[in-house]
Amino acid sequence: MNVNEVKSTIREGNQAAKEAANTLHQAGTEAAAAEQLARVTIHDSQDEDAQAGLKILEGFDREVDLAMRRVDAAVEHANAYLAALG
């Protein structure tokens, strides 16, 4: 593989990472909506499964944020490598 092929592969990876970030953002938005609907639906429920489900939905936002940071860092490092390649 020559340098230009490496650069092209890195750029393709960056594009895939940006698409992944968009997908994560959409998933986060939908999970937030699901959490709100769940809260309204089971607002008075003492059911353990319902409460456990809410806790999972509450933690989803943090997981999406962490994944987005990883994607951003990967693109940043790839861009630095591209710059180093010239």
Backbone as ProteinMPNN parsed JSONL, in Angstrom:
{"seq_chain_A": "MNVNEVKSTIREGNQAAKEAANTLHQAGTEAAAAEQLARVTIHDSQDEDAQAGLKILEGFDREVDLAMRRVDAAVEHANAYLAALG", "coords_chain_A": {"N_chain_A": [[0.862, -1.167, 0.0], [0.654, 2.148, -0.913], [1.507, 5.57, 0.061], [-0.515, 7.356, -0.729], [-2.695, 5.63, -0.959], [-2.956, 4.871, 1.682], [-3.661, 7.335, 2.835], [-6.113, 7.735, 1.549], [-7.574, 5.594, 2.582], [-7.642, 6.306, 5.285], [-9.119, 8.663, 5.132], [-11.558, 7.613, 4.241], [-12.177, 6.121, 6.497], [-12.519, 8.208, 8.323], [-14.821, 9.387, 7.24], [-16.647, 7.305, 7.651], [-16.617, 7.302, 10.432], [-17.769, 9.781, 10.963], [-20.331, 9.321, 9.991], [-21.093, 7.36, 11.801], [-21.141, 8.909, 14.11], [-23.327, 10.549, 13.544], [-25.357, 8.621, 13.555], [-25.202, 7.785, 16.223], [-25.968, 10.155, 17.467], [-28.636, 10.366, 16.585], [-29.67, 8.045, 17.784], [-29.344, 8.707, 20.466], [-31.094, 10.883, 20.661], [-33.538, 9.631, 20.134], [-33.601, 7.84, 22.269], [-33.78, 9.594, 24.416], [-36.319, 10.641, 23.969], [-37.781, 8.286, 24.295], [-37.27, 7.809, 26.98], [-38.629, 9.958, 28.192], [-41.282, 9.352, 27.438], [-41.567, 6.909, 28.744], [-41.326, 7.705, 31.402], [-43.661, 9.239, 31.701], [-45.557, 7.291, 31.208], [-45.197, 5.388, 33.278], [-45.313, 6.79, 35.638], [-46.371, 6.579, 38.292], [-45.737, 4.047, 38.988], [-44.581, 1.304, 40.917], [-43.352, -0.886, 40.155], [-40.663, -3.083, 39.902], [-39.329, -3.871, 37.559], [-40.116, -1.885, 35.773], [-38.957, 0.371, 36.949], [-36.275, -0.368, 36.791], [-35.958, -0.375, 34.04], [-36.226, 2.365, 33.513], [-33.893, 3.313, 34.735], [-31.963, 2.244, 33.05], [-32.531, 3.636, 30.687], [-31.939, 6.203, 31.594], [-29.174, 6.104, 31.843], [-28.353, 5.878, 29.242], [-27.884, 8.233, 27.808], [-25.433, 9.152, 28.793], [-23.746, 7.101, 27.91], [-23.947, 7.417, 25.135], [-22.777, 9.928, 24.894], [-20.135, 9.344, 25.751], [-19.365, 7.551, 23.721], [-19.501, 9.241, 21.498], [-17.435, 11.001, 22.104], [-15.272, 9.277, 21.857], [-15.372, 8.691, 19.115], [-14.924, 11.263, 18.059], [-12.321, 11.687, 19.025], [-10.96, 9.667, 17.673], [-11.173, 10.515, 15.0], [-9.812, 12.916, 15.195], [-7.212, 12.03, 15.833], [-6.687, 10.53, 13.548], [-6.695, 12.552, 11.635], [-4.471, 13.991, 12.481], [-2.504, 12.125, 11.921], [-2.752, 12.005, 9.153], [-1.884, 14.588, 8.532], [0.75, 14.358, 9.348], [1.679, 12.582, 7.479], [1.723, 14.149, 5.302]], "CA_chain_A": [[0.0, 0.0, 0.0], [1.459, 3.363, -0.943], [1.063, 6.636, 0.964], [-1.811, 7.881, -1.183], [-3.718, 4.65, -0.603], [-3.134, 4.983, 3.135], [-4.425, 8.567, 3.06], [-7.482, 7.493, 1.096], [-8.206, 4.699, 3.561], [-7.896, 7.091, 6.501], [-10.246, 9.566, 4.84], [-12.769, 6.78, 4.237], [-12.46, 5.83, 7.903], [-13.061, 9.432, 8.925], [-16.2, 9.526, 6.779], [-17.431, 6.298, 8.372], [-16.729, 7.757, 11.821], [-18.754, 10.875, 10.982], [-21.644, 8.68, 9.843], [-21.365, 6.715, 13.092], [-21.509, 9.973, 15.049], [-24.707, 10.932, 13.231], [-26.214, 7.54, 14.03], [-25.221, 7.881, 17.685], [-26.777, 11.327, 17.832], [-30.036, 9.991, 16.382], [-30.032, 7.073, 18.822], [-29.467, 9.458, 21.713], [-32.331, 11.675, 20.591], [-34.672, 8.705, 20.268], [-33.598, 7.298, 23.632], [-34.29, 10.651, 25.299], [-37.771, 10.659, 23.779], [-38.314, 7.067, 24.919], [-37.218, 7.999, 28.435], [-39.728, 10.844, 28.569], [-42.531, 8.596, 27.314], [-41.59, 5.902, 29.81], [-41.606, 8.403, 32.669], [-45.083, 9.593, 31.715], [-46.348, 6.065, 31.234], [-45.099, 4.65, 34.541], [-44.998, 7.79, 36.666], [-46.753, 6.141, 39.639], [-45.477, 2.62, 39.117], [-43.568, 0.832, 41.848], [-42.867, -2.133, 39.576], [-39.196, -3.105, 39.863], [-38.874, -3.928, 36.17], [-40.325, -0.562, 35.185], [-37.927, 1.262, 37.51], [-34.988, -0.788, 36.221], [-35.96, 0.119, 32.659], [-35.945, 3.805, 33.563], [-32.47, 3.509, 35.053], [-31.215, 1.954, 31.825], [-32.719, 4.772, 29.783], [-31.233, 7.354, 32.155], [-27.748, 5.953, 31.591], [-28.061, 5.816, 27.812], [-27.349, 9.533, 27.373], [-24.008, 9.167, 29.134], [-23.053, 6.168, 27.015], [-23.873, 8.052, 23.814], [-21.774, 10.987, 25.007], [-18.811, 8.722, 25.774], [-19.084, 7.013, 22.387], [-19.251, 10.393, 20.62], [-16.085, 11.482, 22.411], [-14.318, 8.326, 21.266], [-15.391, 8.901, 17.667], [-14.241, 12.538, 17.814], [-10.892, 11.498, 19.277], [-10.425, 8.846, 16.597], [-11.053, 11.372, 13.816], [-8.74, 13.871, 15.488], [-5.929, 11.321, 15.71], [-6.505, 10.181, 12.14], [-6.32, 13.779, 10.942], [-3.079, 14.282, 12.847], [-1.67, 11.191, 11.162], [-2.777, 12.482, 7.773], [-1.011, 15.77, 8.473], [2.138, 13.891, 9.475], [2.031, 11.947, 6.216], [1.969, 15.214, 4.313]], "C_chain_A": [[0.908, 1.23, 0.0], [0.828, 4.452, -0.066], [-0.298, 7.188, 0.559], [-2.952, 6.922, -0.867], [-4.003, 4.681, 0.898], [-3.973, 6.21, 3.455], [-5.886, 8.378, 2.676], [-8.24, 6.614, 2.084], [-8.539, 5.444, 4.849], [-9.07, 8.035, 6.285], [-11.573, 8.806, 4.806], [-13.177, 6.42, 5.667], [-13.048, 7.027, 8.622], [-14.515, 9.645, 8.514], [-17.105, 8.532, 7.498], [-17.636, 6.711, 9.827], [-17.751, 8.88, 11.936], [-20.168, 10.328, 10.827], [-22.05, 7.982, 11.136], [-21.796, 7.747, 14.121], [-22.943, 10.439, 14.802], [-25.696, 9.882, 13.728], [-26.33, 7.565, 15.552], [-26.093, 9.043, 18.148], [-28.265, 11.013, 17.689], [-30.511, 9.013, 17.459], [-30.219, 7.766, 20.162], [-30.748, 10.265, 21.775], [-33.548, 10.783, 20.792], [-34.745, 8.106, 21.668], [-34.123, 8.329, 24.617], [-35.807, 10.747, 25.182], [-38.413, 9.441, 24.435], [-38.318, 7.199, 26.438], [-38.374, 8.88, 28.907], [-41.077, 10.12, 28.501], [-42.659, 7.56, 28.423], [-41.917, 6.55, 31.145], [-43.092, 8.754, 32.787], [-45.938, 8.352, 31.886], [-46.342, 5.398, 32.607], [-44.846, 5.57, 35.735], [-45.345, 7.357, 38.093], [-46.405, 4.68, 39.914], [-44.38, 2.351, 40.142], [-42.961, -0.483, 41.358], [-41.35, -2.069, 39.411], [-38.66, -3.122, 38.436], [-39.025, -2.568, 35.483], [-39.257, 0.419, 35.678], [-36.547, 0.922, 36.964], [-34.867, -0.307, 34.776], [-35.657, 1.605, 32.585], [-34.473, 4.077, 33.847], [-31.597, 3.247, 33.832], [-31.324, 3.128, 30.86], [-31.992, 6.015, 30.279], [-29.739, 7.295, 31.835], [-27.369, 5.982, 30.12], [-27.422, 7.109, 27.309], [-25.851, 9.616, 27.638], [-23.215, 8.26, 28.205], [-22.912, 6.745, 25.612], [-22.806, 9.139, 23.833], [-20.356, 10.41, 24.996], [-18.426, 8.18, 24.399], [-18.775, 8.142, 21.4], [-17.851, 10.954, 20.86], [-15.029, 10.574, 21.798], [-14.232, 8.5, 19.749], [-14.643, 10.19, 17.325], [-12.733, 12.404, 17.992], [-10.253, 10.674, 18.155], [-10.22, 9.673, 15.332], [-9.911, 12.369, 14.012], [-7.359, 13.219, 15.318], [-5.654, 10.934, 14.253], [-6.082, 11.402, 11.339], [-4.877, 14.182, 11.26], [-2.128, 13.373, 12.078], [-1.612, 11.587, 9.696], [-1.849, 13.671, 7.589], [0.458, 15.356, 8.532], [2.605, 13.223, 8.177], [2.315, 12.962, 5.109], [0.995, 15.292, 3.236]], "O_chain_A": [[1.821, 1.334, 0.819], [-0.26, 4.265, 0.479], [-1.14, 7.457, 1.415], [-4.056, 7.357, -0.541], [-5.148, 4.534, 1.327], [-4.9, 6.133, 4.262], [-6.787, 8.811, 3.395], [-9.408, 6.864, 2.382], [-9.6, 5.232, 5.435], [-9.919, 8.187, 7.163], [-12.591, 9.304, 5.289], [-14.361, 6.414, 6.005], [-13.964, 6.887, 9.432], [-15.345, 10.038, 9.333], [-18.211, 8.884, 7.908], [-18.709, 6.493, 10.39], [-18.516, 8.927, 12.9], [-21.098, 10.82, 11.465], [-23.219, 8.012, 11.52], [-22.706, 7.5, 14.913], [-23.686, 10.694, 15.75], [-26.751, 10.222, 14.262], [-27.416, 7.39, 16.103], [-26.858, 8.919, 19.104], [-29.062, 11.351, 18.565], [-31.619, 9.141, 17.978], [-31.145, 7.447, 20.908], [-31.407, 10.326, 22.813], [-34.473, 11.132, 21.526], [-35.837, 7.89, 22.194], [-34.837, 7.979, 25.557], [-36.501, 10.916, 26.185], [-39.468, 9.553, 25.059], [-39.253, 6.755, 27.104], [-39.022, 8.576, 29.909], [-41.91, 10.259, 29.396], [-43.742, 7.363, 28.975], [-42.696, 6.009, 31.929], [-43.697, 8.584, 33.845], [-46.925, 8.363, 32.621], [-47.373, 4.895, 33.053], [-44.234, 5.164, 36.722], [-44.647, 7.754, 39.026], [-46.75, 4.146, 40.968], [-43.387, 3.075, 40.219], [-42.163, -1.11, 42.054], [-40.82, -1.111, 38.847], [-37.66, -2.471, 38.134], [-38.162, -2.157, 34.707], [-38.723, 1.205, 34.896], [-35.741, 1.815, 36.702], [-33.795, 0.118, 34.346], [-34.922, 2.054, 31.706], [-33.88, 4.979, 33.255], [-30.608, 3.945, 33.607], [-30.325, 3.563, 30.286], [-31.483, 6.797, 29.476], [-29.115, 8.326, 31.584], [-26.19, 6.098, 29.785], [-26.517, 7.074, 26.474], [-25.093, 10.098, 26.797], [-22.125, 8.623, 27.764], [-21.874, 6.579, 24.972], [-22.02, 9.257, 22.893], [-19.478, 10.932, 24.308], [-17.284, 8.335, 23.966], [-17.885, 8.007, 20.561], [-17.164, 11.339, 19.914], [-14.015, 11.045, 21.283], [-13.144, 8.461, 19.175], [-13.822, 10.208, 16.408], [-11.959, 12.944, 17.202], [-9.129, 10.957, 17.739], [-9.194, 9.539, 14.665], [-9.138, 12.625, 13.089], [-6.457, 13.808, 14.723], [-4.515, 11.006, 13.79], [-5.216, 11.311, 10.469], [-4.156, 14.661, 10.384], [-1.067, 13.811, 11.634], [-0.556, 11.516, 9.068], [-1.116, 13.749, 6.603], [1.304, 15.935, 7.849], [3.783, 13.292, 7.825], [3.024, 12.69, 4.14], [1.112, 16.148, 2.359]]}, "name": "protein", "num_of_chains": 1, "seq": "MNVNEVKSTIREGNQAAKEAANTLHQAGTEAAAAEQLARVTIHDSQDEDAQAGLKILEGFDREVDLAMRRVDAAVEHANAYLAALG"}
